[in-house]
Each structure stands twice: as C-alpha cells, then as structure tokens.
C-alpha cells in the first residue's frame, strides 16, 4: 500500500512538471511568433489547449508566468553552453569565442530575435518599468561572460570583469535592435559577426592597466 502511494505521488509530480513545462513552452512559442500584447493568461490557456483555471493552478498570476519564462530562457542558454563543454576546454580564449558565437548567431535567428524584441517590453510592463525583470534575465549571461573574462585575464578584478561583461552583453543585445532586414545585410552577416567578435575579444582581453582607455 505504501509503495503504491509513493508511486502515485511520483506520477503526480511528473505529470505536474510536464504540464508546467507545456505552459512555459507555449509562452515561449507565443512570443517567438506573436506580439507581447497577446501575452494574456486566457490566450496562453487557449494556445496550450487548456482551461484558464488549469493554467492559473500552476501560475496564479501573469507575473508568476513571466518569472517562470525568465528562468526557462536562462536555462536554455545554460544548457547550450553546457552542451559545448566549454568548461572542459583547456583553451579559455577558444571557449569564450564559442560562447560568443552562440549569442551572435542568435542575433540573425529570426525566431530568437522576434522573441527578445517582444520579451523586453513585456518584462518592462510587468514590473512597472523598474528594470527588475530585465536585470534578472541578463544576470546569468553577465555572470557567465564575467567568469570567462577572469579566465582570460586573471589580473582583472571581479568588479572590472562585471563591467566588461555588462558592456559585452549590451553590444550583443544592441545588435538585435539595429540589425536591418536587407539583402545587403545578409551578404555582410559574416563580416559583421567577425567585427563584433573582434571588438568583444578586445574588450574582454584588454590588460587591467588599460581600463582607463576603454
């Protein structure tokens, strides 16, 4: 009897996790193809083929759902970094370049670009433009970049590495905003990415005593 109860609890937890993940994935897919203005509990329930009450059972408020989506996005990038086994590489410069490549390639991924352009105003609106949600979204990326900067330049202080990481994250995200949709841009895509990577590497690897010149 006791074993049966334990199995039922495990099955319930597994089913609940799958449902929760389905709701979050629906949110991600919605922002990847539609407007942030369509991000309502009712619309998400409809897209997930669920009742509104079921969605609210897992995520009582819209803010709860947005917070979970932030965690989901952070996890996606963490998994992609882990899949490359960057921490196992003996060459910190190569591992840093591969991590930057992931982010620069995303700039030219239409689905990813659409997602973030819709996600930013949603986050700002959700926390009443305090910047709390945006800061949470980029905290992991900034910390990750900062950690690799310390590997590239051990003499750099943690504070300096964080400042450089914030600047690099801004360069990458800014490219999403200014990226144009034209045939010429498509042909220059590789050149733009190489130039950006060069700038990022220079910013990351500049000796500490040269910070005043940055």
XYZ file of N, CA, C and O in Angstrom:
856
model
N 0.826 -1.209 0.000
C 0.000 0.000 0.000
C 0.861 1.260 0.000
O 0.620 2.219 -0.727
N 1.882 1.261 0.863
C 2.771 2.421 0.979
C 3.530 2.660 -0.325
O 3.710 3.801 -0.754
N 3.990 1.559 -0.982
C 4.699 1.693 -2.258
C 3.778 2.269 -3.334
O 4.199 3.067 -4.166
N 2.522 1.850 -3.304
C 1.555 2.347 -4.292
C 1.353 3.847 -4.136
O 1.304 4.594 -5.119
N 1.258 4.327 -2.900
C 1.063 5.748 -2.618
C 2.270 6.558 -3.100
O 2.123 7.619 -3.708
N 3.469 6.020 -2.853
C 4.687 6.707 -3.285
C 4.735 6.813 -4.818
O 5.115 7.839 -5.363
N 4.367 5.726 -5.502
C 4.354 5.735 -6.969
C 3.356 6.760 -7.490
O 3.610 7.453 -8.468
N 2.205 6.860 -6.830
C 1.195 7.821 -7.250
C 1.702 9.251 -7.080
O 1.455 10.115 -7.923
N 2.413 9.509 -5.991
C 2.962 10.846 -5.747
C 4.007 11.212 -6.801
O 4.041 12.326 -7.294
N 4.860 10.230 -7.139
C 5.880 10.458 -8.159
C 5.229 10.749 -9.503
O 5.635 11.660 -10.231
N 4.200 9.952 -9.840
C 3.486 10.126 -11.110
C 2.816 11.499 -11.156
O 2.812 12.173 -12.188
N 2.251 11.916 -10.020
C 1.584 13.212 -9.947
C 2.583 14.345 -10.150
O 2.319 15.304 -10.878
N 3.743 14.223 -9.481
C 4.776 15.249 -9.620
C 5.275 15.322 -11.058
O 5.491 16.405 -11.600
N 5.459 14.142 -11.689
C 5.937 14.104 -13.069
C 4.917 14.732 -14.005
O 5.263 15.520 -14.889
N 3.641 14.395 -13.802
C 2.574 14.935 -14.638
C 2.478 16.450 -14.461
O 2.301 17.197 -15.427
N 2.624 16.901 -13.219
C 2.563 18.325 -12.936
C 3.702 19.077 -13.581
O 3.515 20.185 -14.109
N 4.884 18.488 -13.560
C 6.056 19.108 -14.177
C 5.874 19.202 -15.680
O 6.223 20.226 -16.300
N 5.348 18.157 -16.280
C 5.126 18.151 -17.731
C 4.108 19.221 -18.120
O 4.282 19.918 -19.131
N 3.061 19.362 -17.321
C 2.049 20.380 -17.605
C 2.631 21.776 -17.464
O 2.396 22.653 -18.294
N 3.408 21.969 -16.404
C 4.064 23.259 -16.175
C 4.986 23.615 -17.335
O 4.976 24.749 -17.834
N 5.772 22.639 -17.778
C 6.686 22.862 -18.907
C 5.925 23.177 -20.199
O 6.373 23.992 -21.007
N 4.782 22.511 -20.376
C 3.965 22.762 -21.567
C 3.471 24.207 -21.590
O 3.479 24.870 -22.636
N 3.063 24.704 -20.447
C 2.578 26.084 -20.356
C 3.694 27.070 -20.660
O 3.511 28.020 -21.434
N 4.867 26.825 -20.085
C 6.005 27.727 -20.300
C 6.445 27.695 -21.765
O 6.753 28.734 -22.353
N 6.474 26.507 -22.370
C 6.854 26.396 -23.777
C 5.847 27.123 -24.662
O 6.223 27.739 -25.672
N 4.585 27.064 -24.283
C 3.553 27.791 -25.025
C 3.818 29.295 -24.968
O 3.665 30.002 -25.978
N 4.209 29.771 -23.813
C 4.551 31.195 -23.657
C 5.725 31.565 -24.555
O 5.714 32.617 -25.218
N 6.735 30.711 -24.575
C 7.922 30.961 -25.390
C 7.557 30.991 -26.877
O 7.995 31.883 -27.614
N 6.756 30.032 -27.288
C 6.353 29.960 -28.697
C 5.499 31.167 -29.088
O 5.611 31.682 -30.212
N 4.655 31.608 -28.167
C 3.792 32.752 -28.452
C 4.633 34.007 -28.720
O 4.410 34.725 -29.692
N 5.619 34.262 -27.866
C 6.452 35.452 -28.035
C 7.421 35.314 -29.208
O 7.961 36.308 -29.681
N 7.631 34.096 -29.671
C 8.520 33.873 -30.815
C 7.829 34.138 -32.146
O 8.493 34.216 -33.189
N 6.502 34.287 -32.109
C 5.778 34.467 -33.369
C 4.709 35.552 -33.313
O 4.277 36.045 -34.360
N 4.287 35.931 -32.109
C 3.224 36.926 -31.982
C 3.701 38.134 -31.187
O 4.892 38.271 -30.895
N 2.783 39.009 -30.821
C 3.100 40.237 -30.098
C 3.012 40.021 -28.582
O 2.215 39.196 -28.113
N 3.808 40.784 -27.840
C 3.744 40.698 -26.378
C 2.364 41.127 -25.871
O 1.953 40.766 -24.761
N 1.638 41.893 -26.690
C 0.288 42.315 -26.310
C -0.685 41.141 -26.284
O -1.765 41.227 -25.701
N -0.292 40.026 -26.925
C -1.124 38.825 -26.911
C -0.836 37.939 -25.700
O -1.443 36.881 -25.542
N 0.116 38.380 -24.864
C 0.539 37.579 -23.720
C -0.436 37.770 -22.558
O -0.216 38.561 -21.645
N -1.534 37.035 -22.619
C -2.523 37.050 -21.538
C -2.734 35.624 -21.049
O -2.497 34.664 -21.788
N -3.168 35.486 -19.817
C -3.403 34.161 -19.253
C -4.424 33.391 -20.095
O -4.259 32.211 -20.368
N -5.455 34.110 -20.538
C -6.513 33.469 -21.312
C -5.990 32.993 -22.676
O -6.311 31.895 -23.132
N -5.178 33.815 -23.323
C -4.649 33.467 -24.637
C -3.651 32.316 -24.545
O -3.592 31.451 -25.421
N -2.858 32.311 -23.484
C -1.897 31.227 -23.272
C -2.633 29.910 -23.031
O -2.247 28.861 -23.551
N -3.699 29.971 -22.246
C -4.502 28.771 -21.996
C -5.088 28.240 -23.303
O -5.080 27.030 -23.558
N -5.551 29.154 -24.132
C -6.124 28.764 -25.428
C -5.076 28.095 -26.307
O -5.325 27.038 -26.911
N -3.875 28.692 -26.398
C -2.809 28.141 -27.234
C -2.292 26.805 -26.711
O -1.791 25.979 -27.482
N -2.395 26.609 -25.402
C -1.935 25.356 -24.794
C -3.037 24.293 -24.764
O -2.816 23.183 -24.260
N -4.215 24.648 -25.288
C -5.370 23.755 -25.258
C -5.710 23.323 -23.834
O -5.960 22.142 -23.544
N -5.718 24.316 -22.947
C -6.018 24.067 -21.538
C -7.076 25.052 -21.070
O -7.307 26.086 -21.696
N -7.702 24.731 -19.958
C -8.629 25.666 -19.349
C -7.843 26.725 -18.593
O -6.758 26.466 -18.070
N -8.395 27.920 -18.525
C -7.727 29.016 -17.822
C -7.443 28.647 -16.373
O -6.361 28.950 -15.845
N -8.372 27.966 -15.736
C -8.206 27.578 -14.335
C -7.008 26.652 -14.151
O -6.315 26.713 -13.125
N -6.746 25.799 -15.149
C -5.600 24.892 -15.057
C -4.282 25.655 -15.130
O -3.329 25.349 -14.405
N -4.217 26.647 -16.007
C -3.008 27.472 -16.112
C -2.787 28.230 -14.805
O -1.674 28.303 -14.284
N -3.873 28.764 -14.261
C -3.777 29.542 -13.021
C -3.451 28.673 -11.819
O -2.956 29.177 -10.812
N -3.711 27.388 -11.929
C -3.339 26.467 -10.846
C -1.817 26.420 -10.703
O -1.283 26.409 -9.594
N -1.118 26.385 -11.853
C 0.344 26.321 -11.840
C 0.982 27.707 -11.725
O 2.035 27.865 -11.105
N 0.335 28.689 -12.339
C 0.862 30.060 -12.321
C -0.301 31.004 -12.003
O -1.009 31.447 -12.914
N -0.509 31.291 -10.727
C -1.678 32.074 -10.304
C -1.801 33.445 -10.972
O -2.914 33.910 -11.218
N -0.683 34.087 -11.250
C -0.729 35.415 -11.846
C 0.125 35.486 -13.109
O 0.972 34.617 -13.355
N -0.093 36.531 -13.878
C 0.689 36.768 -15.101
C 2.164 36.967 -14.752
O 3.050 36.523 -15.475
N 2.420 37.627 -13.630
C 3.807 37.846 -13.200
C 4.507 36.528 -12.870
O 5.694 36.364 -13.146
N 3.776 35.609 -12.268
C 4.343 34.283 -11.965
C 4.765 33.585 -13.252
O 5.813 32.930 -13.314
N 3.944 33.723 -14.268
C 4.222 33.095 -15.556
C 5.436 33.735 -16.225
O 6.299 33.044 -16.776
N 5.521 35.057 -16.156
C 6.665 35.774 -16.736
C 7.948 35.410 -16.011
O 8.993 35.196 -16.631
N 7.871 35.320 -14.695
C 9.043 34.954 -13.899
C 9.533 33.565 -14.279
O 10.740 33.325 -14.415
N 8.598 32.632 -14.482
C 8.960 31.267 -14.878
C 9.568 31.250 -16.275
O 10.479 30.458 -16.558
N 9.089 32.126 -17.150
C 9.625 32.194 -18.513
C 11.057 32.725 -18.496
O 11.897 32.268 -19.275
N 11.348 33.653 -17.611
C 12.721 34.153 -17.462
C 13.652 33.003 -17.072
O 14.719 32.823 -17.653
N 13.227 32.221 -16.104
C 14.021 31.067 -15.651
C 14.219 30.087 -16.797
O 15.308 29.515 -16.969
N 13.184 29.896 -17.598
C 13.246 28.982 -18.746
C 14.284 29.454 -19.765
O 15.083 28.652 -20.266
N 14.277 30.734 -20.088
C 15.221 31.291 -21.064
C 16.655 31.166 -20.554
O 17.559 30.774 -21.302
N 16.865 31.467 -19.292
C 18.198 31.335 -18.697
C 18.676 29.892 -18.796
O 19.828 29.620 -19.148
N 17.776 28.956 -18.509
C 18.119 27.527 -18.560
C 18.468 27.091 -19.978
O 19.379 26.268 -20.178
N 17.766 27.625 -20.973
C 18.042 27.272 -22.371
C 19.479 27.623 -22.742
O 20.188 26.815 -23.367
N 19.923 28.815 -22.377
C 21.286 29.232 -22.708
C 22.311 28.466 -21.881
O 23.391 28.121 -22.372
N 21.965 28.190 -20.640
C 22.872 27.412 -19.789
C 23.096 26.025 -20.384
O 24.226 25.527 -20.413
N 22.026 25.432 -20.883
C 22.126 24.107 -21.499
C 22.964 24.150 -22.775
O 23.740 23.224 -23.058
N 22.803 25.219 -23.547
C 23.574 25.340 -24.793
C 25.058 25.518 -24.497
O 25.911 24.944 -25.177
N 25.373 26.294 -23.482
C 26.775 26.453 -23.092
C 27.337 25.109 -22.602
O 28.453 24.725 -22.950
N 26.543 24.414 -21.791
C 26.989 23.127 -21.254
C 27.192 22.095 -22.357
O 28.091 21.246 -22.268
N 26.361 22.148 -23.398
C 26.454 21.171 -24.479
C 27.787 21.274 -25.219
O 28.250 20.299 -25.824
N 28.401 22.448 -25.191
C 29.701 22.635 -25.845
C 30.861 22.256 -24.937
O 32.013 22.251 -25.367
N 30.525 21.941 -23.684
C 31.547 21.572 -22.694
C 32.659 22.635 -22.643
O 33.846 22.315 -22.655
N 32.243 23.887 -22.581
C 33.208 24.988 -22.592
C 34.155 24.936 -21.406
O 35.341 25.267 -21.529
N 33.622 24.533 -20.252
C 34.464 24.495 -19.049
C 35.539 23.421 -19.126
O 36.513 23.454 -18.373
N 35.359 22.459 -20.041
C 36.330 21.374 -20.162
C 37.469 21.729 -21.115
O 38.463 21.011 -21.195
N 37.319 22.819 -21.857
C 38.347 23.200 -22.817
C 39.568 23.782 -22.117
O 39.446 24.561 -21.171
N 40.736 23.387 -22.595
C 41.975 23.883 -21.993
C 42.333 25.277 -22.501
O 43.176 25.952 -21.918
N 41.688 25.686 -23.576
C 41.957 26.995 -24.169
C 40.815 27.958 -23.822
O 39.744 27.912 -24.442
N 41.001 28.846 -22.831
C 39.916 29.747 -22.424
C 39.481 30.711 -23.520
O 38.313 31.073 -23.595
N 40.389 31.090 -24.392
C 40.033 32.010 -25.477
C 39.090 31.327 -26.464
O 38.105 31.914 -26.916
N 39.382 30.066 -26.786
C 38.540 29.320 -27.703
C 37.148 29.104 -27.116
O 36.140 29.255 -27.813
N 37.077 28.746 -25.850
C 35.777 28.524 -25.212
C 34.976 29.820 -25.140
O 33.761 29.822 -25.346
N 35.657 30.933 -24.885
C 34.984 32.232 -24.852
C 34.428 32.579 -26.235
O 33.291 33.043 -26.366
N 35.224 32.332 -27.268
C 34.781 32.615 -28.636
C 33.556 31.787 -29.006
O 32.631 32.286 -29.660
N 33.535 30.533 -28.606
C 32.402 29.661 -28.919
C 31.136 30.143 -28.217
O 30.032 30.083 -28.770
N 31.294 30.617 -26.973
C 30.150 31.143 -26.247
C 29.613 32.408 -26.925
O 28.400 32.580 -27.078
N 30.523 33.274 -27.359
C 30.118 34.499 -28.052
C 29.460 34.157 -29.397
O 28.489 34.806 -29.808
N 29.967 33.137 -30.071
C 29.375 32.708 -31.346
C 27.902 32.341 -31.173
O 27.064 32.661 -32.029
N 27.588 31.639 -30.088
C 26.196 31.260 -29.829
C 25.312 32.493 -29.790
O 24.240 32.545 -30.403
N 25.779 33.506 -29.085
C 24.980 34.717 -28.919
C 24.897 35.542 -30.202
O 23.837 36.086 -30.539
N 26.005 35.637 -30.939
C 25.986 36.402 -32.180
C 25.142 35.712 -33.250
O 24.457 36.370 -34.038
N 25.184 34.385 -33.277
C 24.355 33.649 -34.240
C 22.872 33.864 -33.957
O 22.049 33.908 -34.879
N 22.530 34.003 -32.673
C 21.133 34.227 -32.306
C 20.613 35.562 -32.817
O 19.410 35.720 -33.042
N 21.514 36.518 -32.964
C 21.111 37.830 -33.479
C 20.486 37.683 -34.859
O 19.557 38.420 -35.225
N 20.970 36.714 -35.634
C 20.495 36.503 -37.002
C 19.479 35.366 -37.102
O 19.114 34.957 -38.197
N 19.040 34.874 -35.959
C 17.980 33.875 -35.937
C 16.647 34.613 -35.783
O 16.389 35.236 -34.759
N 15.824 34.571 -36.827
C 14.610 35.372 -36.851
C 13.685 35.066 -35.673
O 13.102 35.972 -35.068
N 13.550 33.802 -35.335
C 12.658 33.421 -34.241
C 13.170 33.953 -32.908
O 12.395 34.506 -32.110
N 14.469 33.803 -32.678
C 15.061 34.284 -31.430
C 14.965 35.794 -31.342
O 14.647 36.362 -30.287
N 15.263 36.455 -32.452
C 15.212 37.916 -32.487
C 13.796 38.404 -32.192
O 13.593 39.330 -31.407
N 12.796 37.778 -32.810
C 11.405 38.153 -32.579
C 11.040 37.962 -31.110
O 10.357 38.812 -30.505
N 11.506 36.847 -30.538
C 11.196 36.562 -29.138
C 11.683 37.678 -28.223
O 10.918 38.200 -27.399
N 12.958 38.047 -28.353
C 13.514 39.041 -27.435
C 12.924 40.431 -27.654
O 12.704 41.177 -26.693
N 12.645 40.792 -28.888
C 12.046 42.100 -29.158
C 10.663 42.197 -28.527
O 10.225 43.276 -28.111
N 9.964 41.066 -28.407
C 8.667 41.047 -27.740
C 8.805 40.872 -26.226
O 7.976 41.387 -25.457
N 9.840 40.169 -25.805
C 10.026 39.871 -24.389
C 10.414 41.120 -23.599
O 9.966 41.323 -22.465
N 11.264 41.965 -24.181
C 11.733 43.169 -23.486
C 10.589 44.069 -23.037
O 10.511 44.422 -21.853
N 9.672 44.480 -23.931
C 8.585 45.347 -23.464
C 7.633 44.644 -22.491
O 7.059 45.289 -21.606
N 7.488 43.326 -22.661
C 6.640 42.574 -21.734
C 7.220 42.636 -20.318
O 6.496 42.878 -19.348
N 8.530 42.445 -20.204
C 9.189 42.486 -18.897
C 9.091 43.883 -18.283
O 8.840 44.028 -17.082
N 9.312 44.892 -19.101
C 9.263 46.268 -18.604
C 7.875 46.632 -18.102
O 7.720 47.261 -17.055
N 6.882 46.211 -18.830
C 5.498 46.489 -18.450
C 5.118 45.730 -17.187
O 4.431 46.251 -16.306
N 5.597 44.490 -17.082
C 5.213 43.621 -15.971
C 5.739 44.111 -14.622
O 5.079 43.924 -13.590
N 6.938 44.712 -14.606
C 7.471 45.204 -13.321
C 7.376 46.722 -13.194
O 8.121 47.351 -12.438
N 6.438 47.293 -13.985
C 6.183 48.739 -13.930
C 7.434 49.544 -14.262
O 7.705 50.575 -13.650
N 8.215 49.029 -15.204
C 9.394 49.711 -15.738
C 10.489 49.948 -14.675
O 11.262 50.895 -14.780
N 10.544 49.061 -13.694
C 11.571 49.181 -12.659
C 12.899 48.574 -13.104
O 13.947 48.852 -12.532
N 12.853 47.706 -14.137
C 14.060 47.039 -14.618
C 14.387 45.767 -13.861
O 15.386 45.104 -14.150
N 13.544 45.400 -12.912
C 13.811 44.213 -12.085
C 13.853 42.936 -12.918
O 14.770 42.117 -12.782
N 12.851 42.755 -13.780
C 12.795 41.537 -14.586
C 13.915 41.498 -15.634
O 14.508 40.448 -15.885
N 14.216 42.633 -16.245
C 15.299 42.671 -17.231
C 16.631 42.343 -16.570
O 17.461 41.627 -17.140
N 16.848 42.877 -15.370
C 18.088 42.600 -14.640
C 18.205 41.109 -14.330
O 19.282 40.514 -14.445
N 17.074 40.496 -13.962
C 17.088 39.062 -13.660
C 17.383 38.241 -14.908
O 18.129 37.262 -14.858
N 16.811 38.669 -16.037
C 17.015 37.950 -17.293
C 18.484 37.920 -17.693
O 18.991 36.887 -18.137
N 19.179 39.046 -17.544
C 20.556 39.140 -18.023
C 21.617 38.878 -16.960
O 22.807 38.876 -17.268
N 21.182 38.635 -15.744
C 22.151 38.388 -14.677
C 23.030 37.174 -14.973
O 24.247 37.213 -14.805
N 22.408 36.087 -15.443
C 23.158 34.861 -15.710
C 24.150 35.071 -16.846
O 25.307 34.641 -16.753
N 23.714 35.726 -17.923
C 24.606 35.960 -19.058
C 25.799 36.823 -18.643
O 26.945 36.524 -19.001
N 25.535 37.874 -17.887
C 26.609 38.764 -17.446
C 27.583 38.029 -16.527
O 28.803 38.168 -16.651
N 27.052 37.223 -15.629
C 27.909 36.446 -14.729
C 28.753 35.445 -15.507
O 29.934 35.242 -15.201
N 28.150 34.802 -16.517
C 28.877 33.822 -17.326
C 29.999 34.480 -18.114
O 31.137 33.997 -18.129
N 29.678 35.593 -18.784
C 30.700 36.317 -19.540
C 31.802 36.803 -18.611
O 32.995 36.702 -18.919
N 31.410 37.327 -17.444
C 32.390 37.812 -16.475
C 33.333 36.718 -16.005
O 34.535 36.950 -15.827
N 32.794 35.511 -15.824
C 33.625 34.388 -15.376
C 34.679 34.034 -16.423
O 35.833 33.722 -16.085
N 34.308 34.113 -17.703
C 35.271 33.810 -18.765
C 36.294 34.923 -18.923
O 37.444 34.667 -19.282
N 35.891 36.149 -18.653
C 36.849 37.253 -18.700
C 37.931 37.051 -17.643
O 39.116 37.296 -17.893
N 37.533 36.562 -16.482
C 38.503 36.294 -15.416
C 39.465 35.176 -15.819
O 40.627 35.167 -15.401
N 38.991 34.235 -16.623
C 39.873 33.174 -17.112
C 40.860 33.727 -18.142
O 42.010 33.307 -18.202
N 40.383 34.657 -18.963
C 41.232 35.247 -19.994
C 42.232 36.221 -19.391
O 43.380 36.310 -19.854
N 41.789 36.960 -18.390
C 42.642 37.978 -17.741
C 42.553 37.808 -16.231
O 41.764 38.503 -15.566
N 43.310 36.903 -15.666
C 43.243 36.644 -14.223
C 43.553 37.869 -13.373
O 43.139 37.950 -12.211
N 44.287 38.842 -13.949
C 44.658 40.025 -13.172
C 43.509 41.019 -13.034
O 43.575 41.958 -12.223
N 42.448 40.822 -13.804
C 41.299 41.731 -13.757
C 40.486 41.452 -12.487
O 40.277 40.303 -12.112
N 40.033 42.490 -11.833
C 39.251 42.338 -10.603
C 37.832 41.884 -10.954
O 37.357 42.105 -12.078
N 37.140 41.260 -10.005
C 35.751 40.844 -10.253
C 34.863 42.015 -10.673
O 33.986 41.854 -11.523
N 35.098 43.188 -10.082
C 34.298 44.350 -10.461
C 34.545 44.757 -11.915
O 33.608 45.050 -12.658
N 35.810 44.738 -12.324
C 36.152 45.073 -13.713
C 35.560 44.052 -14.678
O 35.066 44.420 -15.754
N 35.623 42.786 -14.299
C 35.082 41.737 -15.183
C 33.577 41.902 -15.348
O 33.034 41.681 -16.431
N 32.891 42.311 -14.280
C 31.447 42.517 -14.367
C 31.122 43.698 -15.280
O 30.210 43.623 -16.106
N 31.888 44.778 -15.160
C 31.655 45.949 -16.006
C 31.873 45.603 -17.469
O 31.082 45.970 -18.351
N 32.943 44.877 -17.751
C 33.219 44.468 -19.131
C 32.131 43.528 -19.646
O 31.714 43.604 -20.804
N 31.676 42.629 -18.773
C 30.628 41.677 -19.160
C 29.331 42.410 -19.494
O 28.631 42.061 -20.452
N 29.001 43.428 -18.716
C 27.804 44.216 -18.990
C 27.926 44.935 -20.337
O 26.953 45.021 -21.100
N 29.116 45.451 -20.617
C 29.343 46.138 -21.891
C 29.207 45.164 -23.059
O 28.599 45.490 -24.095
N 29.747 43.958 -22.909
C 29.673 42.954 -23.974
C 28.232 42.507 -24.199
O 27.775 42.376 -25.346
N 27.513 42.272 -23.107
C 26.097 41.888 -23.230
C 25.307 42.986 -23.941
O 24.430 42.698 -24.768
N 25.640 44.239 -23.653
C 24.956 45.363 -24.301
C 25.254 45.412 -25.796
O 24.374 45.718 -26.606
N 26.487 45.102 -26.168
C 26.854 45.083 -27.582
C 26.047 44.022 -28.340
O 25.528 44.276 -29.433
N 25.954 42.854 -27.742
C 25.243 41.748 -28.401
C 23.754 42.056 -28.523
O 23.157 41.910 -29.597
N 23.140 42.493 -27.420
C 21.704 42.767 -27.452
C 21.399 43.979 -28.326
O 20.358 44.025 -28.985
N 22.314 44.943 -28.347
C 22.113 46.113 -29.193
C 22.112 45.763 -30.666
O 21.409 46.389 -31.470
N 22.861 44.735 -31.025
C 22.917 44.305 -32.420
C 21.564 43.762 -32.879
O 21.195 43.878 -34.045
N 20.813 43.186 -31.946
C 19.469 42.704 -32.271
C 18.589 43.880 -32.692
O 17.810 43.793 -33.648
N 18.749 45.002 -32.007
C 17.910 46.171 -32.275
C 18.259 46.819 -33.606
O 17.371 47.185 -34.388
N 19.558 46.990 -33.897
C 19.970 47.733 -35.092
C 20.093 46.862 -36.331
O 20.287 47.374 -37.431
N 19.994 45.531 -36.165
C 20.114 44.638 -37.312
C 19.008 44.952 -38.312
O 17.827 44.990 -37.962
N 19.383 45.184 -39.560
C 18.420 45.508 -40.603
C 18.071 44.270 -41.417
O 18.850 43.318 -41.489
N 16.904 44.309 -42.048
C 16.478 43.190 -42.887
C 16.644 43.593 -44.344
O 15.769 44.216 -44.940
N 17.779 43.262 -44.903
C 18.033 43.605 -46.297
C 18.947 42.566 -46.913
O 19.657 41.844 -46.221
N 18.931 42.496 -48.248
C 19.792 41.543 -48.949
C 21.266 41.858 -48.688
O 22.088 40.961 -48.551
N 21.593 43.141 -48.628
C 22.979 43.539 -48.398
C 23.449 43.069 -47.034
O 24.568 42.593 -46.877
N 22.561 43.184 -46.031
C 22.950 42.777 -44.693
C 23.219 41.276 -44.630
O 24.115 40.818 -43.941
N 22.409 40.506 -45.368
C 22.589 39.056 -45.383
C 23.968 38.689 -45.925
O 24.655 37.815 -45.397
N 24.401 39.376 -46.976
C 25.710 39.087 -47.557
C 26.844 39.541 -46.642
O 27.945 39.009 -46.717
N 26.558 40.523 -45.774
C 27.593 41.049 -44.875
C 27.511 40.446 -43.474
O 28.248 40.850 -42.581
N 26.617 39.483 -43.304
C 26.383 38.902 -41.984
C 27.660 38.365 -41.344
O 27.966 38.663 -40.191
N 28.430 37.599 -42.115
C 29.659 37.008 -41.593
C 30.665 38.084 -41.195
O 31.314 37.990 -40.144
N 30.762 39.124 -42.023
C 31.696 40.214 -41.738
C 31.313 40.940 -40.458
O 32.168 41.232 -39.610
N 30.022 41.219 -40.305
C 29.543 41.918 -39.109
C 29.838 41.098 -37.859
O 30.304 41.629 -36.841
N 29.575 39.795 -37.918
C 29.828 38.941 -36.763
C 31.314 38.892 -36.422
O 31.686 38.920 -35.241
N 32.170 38.837 -37.436
C 33.616 38.809 -37.189
C 34.109 40.111 -36.567
O 34.962 40.104 -35.667
N 33.567 41.233 -37.038
C 33.945 42.529 -36.476
C 33.496 42.618 -35.020
O 34.259 43.058 -34.145
N 32.268 42.197 -34.763
C 31.748 42.228 -33.399
C 32.559 41.337 -32.471
O 32.881 41.708 -31.338
N 32.908 40.154 -32.966
C 33.691 39.238 -32.139
C 35.061 39.832 -31.823
O 35.563 39.716 -30.705
N 35.647 40.499 -32.809
C 36.943 41.143 -32.609
C 36.863 42.221 -31.531
O 37.720 42.308 -30.640
N 35.811 43.039 -31.597
C 35.625 44.090 -30.592
C 35.417 43.486 -29.200
O 35.956 43.973 -28.205
N 34.604 42.434 -29.158
C 34.302 41.798 -27.876
C 35.562 41.189 -27.262
O 35.806 41.314 -26.048
N 36.365 40.518 -28.084
C 37.606 39.932 -27.587
C 38.558 41.003 -27.076
O 39.217 40.833 -26.043
N 38.632 42.114 -27.795
C 39.496 43.223 -27.359
C 39.025 43.756 -26.011
O 39.836 43.989 -25.102
N 37.729 43.930 -25.868
C 37.168 44.431 -24.617
C 37.404 43.450 -23.479
O 37.726 43.846 -22.351
N 37.272 42.167 -23.772
C 37.431 41.150 -22.732
C 38.880 40.961 -22.313
O 39.173 40.705 -21.135
N 39.816 41.092 -23.264
C 41.209 40.737 -23.000
C 42.135 41.924 -22.787
O 43.340 41.743 -22.607
N 41.627 43.154 -22.809
C 42.475 44.318 -22.590
C 43.071 44.251 -21.190
O 42.344 44.027 -20.207
N 44.390 44.421 -21.049
C 45.020 44.392 -19.723
C 44.380 45.373 -18.765
O 43.889 46.443 -19.167
N 44.394 45.027 -17.505
C 43.726 45.818 -16.493
C 44.197 47.260 -16.440
O 43.404 48.181 -16.232
N 45.494 47.509 -16.648
C 46.005 48.870 -16.542
C 45.608 49.749 -17.720
O 45.964 50.915 -17.766
N 44.858 49.160 -18.668
C 44.409 49.939 -19.831
C 42.936 50.275 -19.747
O 42.359 50.812 -20.683
N 42.297 49.953 -18.603
C 40.855 50.171 -18.468
C 40.450 51.626 -18.678
O 39.377 51.917 -19.179
N 41.345 52.546 -18.314
C 41.004 53.938 -18.430
C 40.857 54.364 -19.891
O 40.254 55.372 -20.205
N 41.446 53.539 -20.792
C 41.403 53.866 -22.219
C 40.203 53.251 -22.903
O 39.936 53.536 -24.067
N 39.457 52.377 -22.201
C 38.304 51.700 -22.816
C 37.150 52.679 -23.021
O 36.893 53.512 -22.188
